[in-house]
Amino acid sequence: MGAALNSSARRCRGSKTEFMLRSFGLGLRWMIRRPVVAGTSALCLSFGLAACAVAWTLVDRVILRPFDVPQAGELVVIWEADPAKRQDHIEVSLLNFLDWQREAQTVESMAAFGSSHWPALARFGSETVPLATRAVTAGFFQTLGVAPALGRAFGPGDLEPDAPPAIVISHRLWQSRFAATPSVVGQSLFVDGTEHRIIGVMPRGFVFPDNPHAWVSAEHALGRIFGALPLDSQRFVGILDIVGRRKPDVSNELVRSELTAIVGSVRRRHGKDDGSVIAAVTPFSEVVLGRLGARLWIAGGMAVAVLLLACANVAAVRWANARERETELWVRLSLGARRARLATSLASESAPMVVLATVGAVAGWSWLVVQLSGAPAVAESGVALFDHRRTAVVVIAVLAAWTWILVAALPAVLAVWLAARRERADTRAMRRTSRVGAPLLLAQAATTIAVVALAVVTLETFDRLARADVGFAATGDVTLVDVSIPRWKYNTLDSMRQLFERLRAALEELPGVTGAAAVSVRPFRYGDIVDGQPVRRAGDATIEPNGAPGAYRVIVTPSYFEVLGVQFVEGRGFTDADRADTLPVVIVSQTLARVLFGDERAVGRQLETFTLSAQWRAQTVVGVTADARYRGLELPSMEVYVPLTQGPPAIGSFVVRGRSEVALTDRLMRAALHEVEPEIAIDGVQTTSRLLHVVLSPARLLTTLVAMLGGVGLTLLALGIFAAAAAAVGSARSEIAVRQALGAMPLRAARAPLVTLTRALAAGIALGLLLTPLVLSAAALLGLEANESLAPPLVAAAAAALAAAGLATAPALWRAARTPPADLL
């Protein structure tokens, strides 16, 4: 006995490295002996770690550090709003912005950018290509905290009237058109008939706002466009949004209060204040990917919940393993082993499983990121997820360390503590197992109810968006062709109108084409902002331009509505009789008609639109169409359609309808257009069904993430119930045998040890049903709502939890019931 104690003492005095390696080896042997349990445990942790890493990567790149902008949380995007008139977004004029910039004290710096892309044409050698440009004011890049990778940003010298137009190009344009040559700075770029001087190249990944090819000076461009207008007229022609960097310790609400006061002061100085216009301040992160950015927090919270579910399952497995070795632990403590050393040894045995789970999480993260990167919502945002794999590996490593504490260290410490308090070897293992397993099961059930309910609500939201009536034919036989024309060649209105008519006729002559039409801005082309202009009922002099509803002017040819499949609610469409020398007419969307005229009949009434010449222009409504959602599936439709013969010829797209049995190829349409005008640039060709697929991409991305997390959470709950049931039945083998010997039916005898766990599961479901309405109420603020009420997602979540419980406990009950009492003893 003395020799054994001495040997044990020598082993306890061994080096820490040998001790850890020996414990690691014991863990490997446990995994080899129980490959199913160990593999399932490692897989659970891999799911949780990979889900958390993917969610964190998206949150980090979209919300915390979009486009590698430093301290992005201090950035806000600002515009005007009029809650009284339900106008959430009113663009700001350049003169008003300059007043804001001069008077604001709560922001360190402010800059402005065009509220939408300005389509342009650039010439590279003999090739003319479309160029999406954004106008920005001086200090734009400095406010964001991002410097050009080559050259410089806009400076005071670029604002001089006689200075050559300057342009900053994106990294992708630099690579695709200039072969990434460092000497590009100083070169000339022919844009819209004017030589521009390239002064800088932005770093890779910076594509704010909305992935432009290049940035031009807003002061220079607006001075050229509006320079002839009176200053008072320029002041109330909004075309800009503002980005500002808050001072330290200044809240968004304080910025909003100060800028609202400045807005009122500016409007009072110019006699335009009615007290209802305020400053709208939005976090920069919410503008990057719209509502998807804020909704990603939901995916992040669900990922954390899934990881905790996985940890609870694996902790239960490790706890059951430690309880099986209670006698061994008691003996080793009796021989003089220290509690801390014994707990460390027991916890270290879980290290191989955690390491395997970490490797699996890295592989799972890589696979998920590759899948997500193909989604248009991510690909078109400039968020290069795979470029940040080092960050993901660090996140996974840190989470793995915390996971090891939860699934290994805590059960080990608890097991050693209980072993030290043991008075006899025949302790009531089943009661202790249930005492520990029941709270875990309760927490798992409550968490899973919330996770599954969120997944169901997200699926219903996506289903509602996917089923939304977009107001036009979203089919494969309607094709959209986005174009840009060389405006330096067509410098009169008549020449441009004639060109558009020739282009339209060329498309209509293609084999299989049943109709072709032209439109200035086709649905969803420029996101949320589409050529907005103030509109009011004719004669309502009480409404000023900035206080009027913002309608989205769409220039169309007569057959546009028929070709695109837009239905009329009342009135007529445009005809060849609507000429420049006849009565000005418009067609309005159903929502705009309701805003302007209420329940009154709109056809035959007059409305007024505010023009760039600072005048209200009266037009007669001849038709009302069903809402065609130009700005997004979750935004109201506010369109005013103008015939090409009476509006500015700013055509940006052609709509072509063909017979389904005849294929309209990209090559055929490009050839037909280039035959009419060789220098026309074709931005893209896509069917309306493909367009809708792209528009739904952000919602589809979130739905995929959340549905995956909901399914994983439900699977983990089933595994947790299975592990708890198996442990409870296994620790009560003697009790089950005695009950059968006393005459109890096998199933009843096997069911008795599960009473505690059943009660815990029921309590967990009840707790989840109580807490889930609070979770779903928070989700509803981000637009995630059930179609009718909270009942369907709650019932679905509870049913899923009960189904998982039944599937998980059935095998343990069946084995216990079919095992003879003698074998159980």
CSV table of N, CA, C and O in Angstrom, one decimal, residues 57-130:
chain,number,residue,atom,x,y,z
A,57,THR,N,-18.7,37.8,-38.3
A,57,THR,CA,-18.0,38.3,-39.5
A,57,THR,C,-18.9,39.3,-40.2
A,57,THR,O,-18.5,40.4,-40.6
A,58,LEU,N,-20.2,38.9,-40.4
A,58,LEU,CA,-21.1,39.8,-41.0
A,58,LEU,C,-21.4,41.0,-40.2
A,58,LEU,O,-21.4,42.1,-40.8
A,59,VAL,N,-21.6,40.9,-38.9
A,59,VAL,CA,-21.9,42.0,-38.1
A,59,VAL,C,-20.6,42.9,-38.1
A,59,VAL,O,-20.8,44.2,-38.2
A,60,ASP,N,-19.4,42.4,-38.0
A,60,ASP,CA,-18.2,43.2,-38.0
A,60,ASP,C,-18.0,43.9,-39.3
A,60,ASP,O,-17.7,45.1,-39.2
A,61,ARG,N,-18.2,43.3,-40.4
A,61,ARG,CA,-18.0,43.9,-41.7
A,61,ARG,C,-19.1,44.8,-42.1
A,61,ARG,O,-18.9,45.8,-42.9
A,62,VAL,N,-20.3,44.6,-41.6
A,62,VAL,CA,-21.5,45.4,-42.1
A,62,VAL,C,-21.8,46.4,-41.1
A,62,VAL,O,-22.2,47.6,-41.4
A,63,ILE,N,-21.8,46.1,-39.8
A,63,ILE,CA,-22.2,47.1,-38.8
A,63,ILE,C,-21.1,47.8,-38.1
A,63,ILE,O,-21.1,49.0,-37.9
A,64,LEU,N,-20.1,47.0,-37.6
A,64,LEU,CA,-19.0,47.6,-36.8
A,64,LEU,C,-17.9,48.3,-37.6
A,64,LEU,O,-17.5,49.4,-37.3
A,65,ARG,N,-17.5,47.6,-38.7
A,65,ARG,CA,-16.4,48.2,-39.5
A,65,ARG,C,-16.7,48.0,-41.0
A,65,ARG,O,-15.9,47.4,-41.8
A,66,PRO,N,-17.8,48.6,-41.5
A,66,PRO,CA,-18.1,48.5,-42.9
A,66,PRO,C,-17.0,49.2,-43.8
A,66,PRO,O,-16.6,50.3,-43.4
A,67,PHE,N,-16.6,48.6,-44.8
A,67,PHE,CA,-15.6,49.2,-45.8
A,67,PHE,C,-14.3,49.6,-45.1
A,67,PHE,O,-13.6,50.4,-45.5
A,68,ASP,N,-14.0,48.9,-43.9
A,68,ASP,CA,-12.8,49.2,-43.2
A,68,ASP,C,-12.8,50.7,-42.7
A,68,ASP,O,-11.7,51.3,-42.5
A,69,VAL,N,-14.0,51.3,-42.5
A,69,VAL,CA,-14.1,52.6,-42.0
A,69,VAL,C,-13.8,52.6,-40.5
A,69,VAL,O,-14.4,51.9,-39.7
A,70,PRO,N,-12.8,53.4,-40.0
A,70,PRO,CA,-12.5,53.4,-38.6
A,70,PRO,C,-13.6,54.1,-37.8
A,70,PRO,O,-14.2,55.0,-38.2
A,71,GLN,N,-13.8,53.5,-36.6
A,71,GLN,CA,-14.9,54.0,-35.7
A,71,GLN,C,-16.2,54.3,-36.4
A,71,GLN,O,-16.7,55.4,-36.3
A,72,ALA,N,-16.6,53.3,-37.1
A,72,ALA,CA,-17.9,53.5,-37.9
A,72,ALA,C,-19.1,53.7,-37.0
A,72,ALA,O,-20.1,54.3,-37.5
A,73,GLY,N,-19.0,53.4,-35.8
A,73,GLY,CA,-20.1,53.6,-34.8
A,73,GLY,C,-20.3,55.1,-34.6
A,73,GLY,O,-21.4,55.5,-34.1
A,74,GLU,N,-19.3,55.9,-34.9
A,74,GLU,CA,-19.5,57.4,-34.7
A,74,GLU,C,-20.0,58.1,-35.9
A,74,GLU,O,-20.3,59.3,-35.9
A,75,LEU,N,-20.2,57.3,-37.0
A,75,LEU,CA,-20.7,57.9,-38.2
A,75,LEU,C,-22.3,57.9,-38.3
A,75,LEU,O,-22.9,56.9,-37.9
A,76,VAL,N,-22.8,58.9,-38.8
A,76,VAL,CA,-24.3,59.0,-39.0
A,76,VAL,C,-24.6,59.5,-40.4
A,76,VAL,O,-23.8,60.3,-41.0
A,77,VAL,N,-25.7,59.1,-41.0
A,77,VAL,CA,-26.1,59.7,-42.3
A,77,VAL,C,-27.4,60.5,-42.0
A,77,VAL,O,-28.3,60.1,-41.3
A,78,ILE,N,-27.4,61.7,-42.6
A,78,ILE,CA,-28.4,62.7,-42.2
A,78,ILE,C,-29.2,63.2,-43.4
A,78,ILE,O,-28.6,63.4,-44.5
A,79,TRP,N,-30.4,63.4,-43.3
A,79,TRP,CA,-31.3,64.0,-44.3
A,79,TRP,C,-32.4,64.7,-43.6
A,79,TRP,O,-32.4,64.7,-42.3
A,80,GLU,N,-33.3,65.3,-44.3
A,80,GLU,CA,-34.5,65.9,-43.6
A,80,GLU,C,-35.7,65.0,-43.7
A,80,GLU,O,-35.7,64.1,-44.5
A,81,ALA,N,-36.6,65.2,-42.8
A,81,ALA,CA,-37.9,64.4,-42.8
A,81,ALA,C,-39.0,65.3,-42.3
A,81,ALA,O,-38.8,66.3,-41.6
A,82,ASP,N,-40.2,64.9,-42.7
A,82,ASP,CA,-41.4,65.7,-42.3
A,82,ASP,C,-42.4,64.6,-41.8
A,82,ASP,O,-43.2,64.1,-42.6
A,83,PRO,N,-42.4,64.3,-40.5
A,83,PRO,CA,-43.3,63.3,-40.0
A,83,PRO,C,-44.8,63.6,-40.2
A,83,PRO,O,-45.6,62.8,-40.4
A,84,ALA,N,-45.1,64.9,-40.1
A,84,ALA,CA,-46.5,65.3,-40.3
A,84,ALA,C,-47.0,65.0,-41.6
A,84,ALA,O,-48.2,64.7,-41.8
A,85,LYS,N,-46.2,65.0,-42.7
A,85,LYS,CA,-46.6,64.6,-44.0
A,85,LYS,C,-46.2,63.2,-44.4
A,85,LYS,O,-46.2,62.8,-45.6
A,86,ARG,N,-45.7,62.5,-43.4
A,86,ARG,CA,-45.2,61.1,-43.6
A,86,ARG,C,-44.1,61.0,-44.7
A,86,ARG,O,-44.1,60.1,-45.5
A,87,GLN,N,-43.2,62.0,-44.7
A,87,GLN,CA,-42.1,62.0,-45.6
A,87,GLN,C,-40.9,61.6,-44.7
A,87,GLN,O,-40.4,62.4,-43.9
A,88,ASP,N,-40.4,60.4,-44.9
A,88,ASP,CA,-39.2,59.9,-44.1
A,88,ASP,C,-37.9,60.4,-44.7
A,88,ASP,O,-36.9,60.3,-43.9
A,89,HIS,N,-37.8,60.7,-45.9
A,89,HIS,CA,-36.5,61.0,-46.5
A,89,HIS,C,-36.7,62.2,-47.5
A,89,HIS,O,-37.2,62.1,-48.6
A,90,ILE,N,-36.1,63.3,-47.1
A,90,ILE,CA,-36.1,64.5,-48.0
A,90,ILE,C,-34.6,64.9,-48.2
A,90,ILE,O,-33.9,65.2,-47.2
A,91,GLU,N,-34.2,64.9,-49.4
A,91,GLU,CA,-32.8,65.2,-49.7
A,91,GLU,C,-32.5,66.7,-49.4
A,91,GLU,O,-33.4,67.5,-49.3
A,92,VAL,N,-31.2,67.0,-49.2
A,92,VAL,CA,-30.8,68.3,-48.7
A,92,VAL,C,-30.1,69.0,-49.9
A,92,VAL,O,-29.4,68.4,-50.7
A,93,SER,N,-30.3,70.3,-50.0
A,93,SER,CA,-29.7,71.1,-51.0
A,93,SER,C,-28.3,71.4,-50.6
A,93,SER,O,-27.9,71.3,-49.4
A,94,LEU,N,-27.4,71.8,-51.5
A,94,LEU,CA,-26.0,72.1,-51.3
A,94,LEU,C,-25.9,73.3,-50.3
A,94,LEU,O,-25.1,73.3,-49.4
A,95,LEU,N,-26.7,74.3,-50.6
A,95,LEU,CA,-26.6,75.5,-49.7
A,95,LEU,C,-27.0,75.2,-48.3
A,95,LEU,O,-26.4,75.7,-47.4
A,96,ASN,N,-28.1,74.4,-48.1
A,96,ASN,CA,-28.5,74.1,-46.8
A,96,ASN,C,-27.4,73.3,-46.1
A,96,ASN,O,-27.1,73.4,-44.9
A,97,PHE,N,-26.8,72.3,-46.8
A,97,PHE,CA,-25.7,71.5,-46.2
A,97,PHE,C,-24.6,72.4,-45.8
A,97,PHE,O,-24.0,72.2,-44.7
A,98,LEU,N,-24.2,73.4,-46.6
A,98,LEU,CA,-23.1,74.3,-46.2
A,98,LEU,C,-23.5,75.1,-44.9
A,98,LEU,O,-22.6,75.3,-44.0
A,99,ASP,N,-24.7,75.4,-44.7
A,99,ASP,CA,-25.1,76.0,-43.4
A,99,ASP,C,-25.0,75.1,-42.3
A,99,ASP,O,-24.6,75.4,-41.2
A,100,TRP,N,-25.5,73.8,-42.5
A,100,TRP,CA,-25.4,72.8,-41.4
A,100,TRP,C,-23.9,72.6,-41.1
A,100,TRP,O,-23.5,72.6,-39.9
A,101,GLN,N,-23.1,72.5,-42.1
A,101,GLN,CA,-21.6,72.2,-41.9
A,101,GLN,C,-21.0,73.4,-41.0
A,101,GLN,O,-20.2,73.2,-40.2
A,102,ARG,N,-21.4,74.6,-41.3
A,102,ARG,CA,-20.8,75.8,-40.6
A,102,ARG,C,-21.4,75.9,-39.2
A,102,ARG,O,-20.6,76.3,-38.3
A,103,GLU,N,-22.6,75.5,-38.9
A,103,GLU,CA,-23.2,75.8,-37.6
A,103,GLU,C,-23.2,74.7,-36.7
A,103,GLU,O,-23.3,74.8,-35.5
A,104,ALA,N,-23.1,73.4,-37.2
A,104,ALA,CA,-23.2,72.3,-36.3
A,104,ALA,C,-22.0,72.2,-35.3
A,104,ALA,O,-20.8,72.4,-35.7
A,105,GLN,N,-22.2,71.9,-34.0
A,105,GLN,CA,-21.2,71.8,-33.0
A,105,GLN,C,-21.1,70.3,-32.5
A,105,GLN,O,-20.1,70.1,-31.8
A,106,THR,N,-22.0,69.5,-32.8
A,106,THR,CA,-22.0,68.1,-32.2
A,106,THR,C,-21.2,67.1,-33.1
A,106,THR,O,-21.1,66.0,-32.7
A,107,VAL,N,-20.8,67.6,-34.3
A,107,VAL,CA,-20.1,66.7,-35.2
A,107,VAL,C,-18.7,67.3,-35.4
A,107,VAL,O,-18.5,68.5,-35.5
A,108,GLU,N,-17.7,66.3,-35.6
A,108,GLU,CA,-16.4,66.8,-35.9
A,108,GLU,C,-16.2,67.2,-37.3
A,108,GLU,O,-15.5,68.2,-37.6
A,109,SER,N,-16.9,66.5,-38.2
A,109,SER,CA,-16.9,66.9,-39.6
A,109,SER,C,-18.1,66.4,-40.3
A,109,SER,O,-18.8,65.4,-39.9
A,110,MET,N,-18.5,67.0,-41.4
A,110,MET,CA,-19.6,66.6,-42.2
A,110,MET,C,-19.3,66.7,-43.7
A,110,MET,O,-18.4,67.5,-44.1
A,111,ALA,N,-19.9,65.9,-44.5
A,111,ALA,CA,-19.7,65.9,-45.9
A,111,ALA,C,-21.0,65.4,-46.6
A,111,ALA,O,-21.9,64.8,-45.9
A,112,ALA,N,-21.2,65.7,-47.8
A,112,ALA,CA,-22.4,65.4,-48.5
A,112,ALA,C,-22.1,64.5,-49.7
A,112,ALA,O,-21.0,64.5,-50.3
A,113,PHE,N,-23.1,63.7,-50.1
A,113,PHE,CA,-22.9,62.8,-51.3
A,113,PHE,C,-24.3,62.7,-52.0
A,113,PHE,O,-25.3,62.9,-51.4
A,114,GLY,N,-24.2,62.5,-53.3
A,114,GLY,CA,-25.5,62.5,-54.1
A,114,GLY,C,-26.3,61.3,-53.6
A,114,GLY,O,-25.9,60.2,-53.3
A,115,SER,N,-27.6,61.6,-53.6
A,115,SER,CA,-28.5,60.6,-53.0
A,115,SER,C,-28.7,59.4,-54.0
A,115,SER,O,-29.3,58.4,-53.6
A,116,SER,N,-28.3,59.5,-55.2
A,116,SER,CA,-28.3,58.3,-56.1
A,116,SER,C,-27.2,58.4,-57.1
A,116,SER,O,-26.5,59.4,-57.2
A,117,HIS,N,-26.9,57.3,-57.8
A,117,HIS,CA,-25.9,57.3,-58.9
A,117,HIS,C,-26.2,58.3,-60.0
A,117,HIS,O,-27.4,58.5,-60.3
A,118,TRP,N,-25.2,58.9,-60.5
A,118,TRP,CA,-25.4,59.7,-61.7
A,118,TRP,C,-24.8,58.9,-62.9
A,118,TRP,O,-23.6,58.8,-63.0
A,119,PRO,N,-25.7,58.3,-63.7
A,119,PRO,CA,-25.1,57.5,-64.8
A,119,PRO,C,-24.3,58.3,-65.8
A,119,PRO,O,-24.7,59.4,-66.2
A,120,ALA,N,-23.2,57.8,-66.2
A,120,ALA,CA,-22.3,58.5,-67.1
A,120,ALA,C,-21.7,57.5,-68.1
A,120,ALA,O,-21.9,56.3,-67.9
A,121,LEU,N,-21.1,58.1,-69.1
A,121,LEU,CA,-20.3,57.3,-70.1
A,121,LEU,C,-18.9,57.7,-70.0
A,121,LEU,O,-18.5,58.8,-70.0
A,122,ALA,N,-18.0,56.6,-70.1
A,122,ALA,CA,-16.6,56.9,-70.1
A,122,ALA,C,-16.0,56.2,-71.4
A,122,ALA,O,-16.5,55.1,-71.8
A,123,ARG,N,-15.0,56.8,-72.0
A,123,ARG,CA,-14.4,56.3,-73.2
A,123,ARG,C,-13.0,55.8,-72.9
A,123,ARG,O,-12.2,56.5,-72.3
A,124,PHE,N,-12.8,54.5,-73.2
A,124,PHE,CA,-11.5,53.9,-73.0
A,124,PHE,C,-11.0,53.5,-74.4
A,124,PHE,O,-11.5,52.4,-74.9
A,125,GLY,N,-10.2,54.2,-75.0
A,125,GLY,CA,-9.8,54.0,-76.4
A,125,GLY,C,-11.0,54.2,-77.3
A,125,GLY,O,-11.6,55.2,-77.3
A,126,SER,N,-11.3,53.1,-78.0
A,126,SER,CA,-12.5,53.2,-78.9
A,126,SER,C,-13.7,52.6,-78.3
A,126,SER,O,-14.8,52.6,-79.0
A,127,GLU,N,-13.6,52.2,-77.0
A,127,GLU,CA,-14.8,51.6,-76.4
A,127,GLU,C,-15.5,52.6,-75.4
A,127,GLU,O,-14.8,53.3,-74.7
A,128,THR,N,-16.8,52.6,-75.5
A,128,THR,CA,-17.6,53.5,-74.6
A,128,THR,C,-18.3,52.5,-73.6
A,128,THR,O,-19.0,51.6,-74.0
A,129,VAL,N,-18.1,52.8,-72.3
A,129,VAL,CA,-18.7,52.0,-71.3
A,129,VAL,C,-19.5,52.8,-70.3
A,129,VAL,O,-19.2,54.0,-70.1
A,130,PRO,N,-20.5,52.2,-69.7
A,130,PRO,CA,-21.2,53.0,-68.6
A,130,PRO,C,-20.4,53.1,-67.4
A,130,PRO,O,-19.6,52.3,-67.0
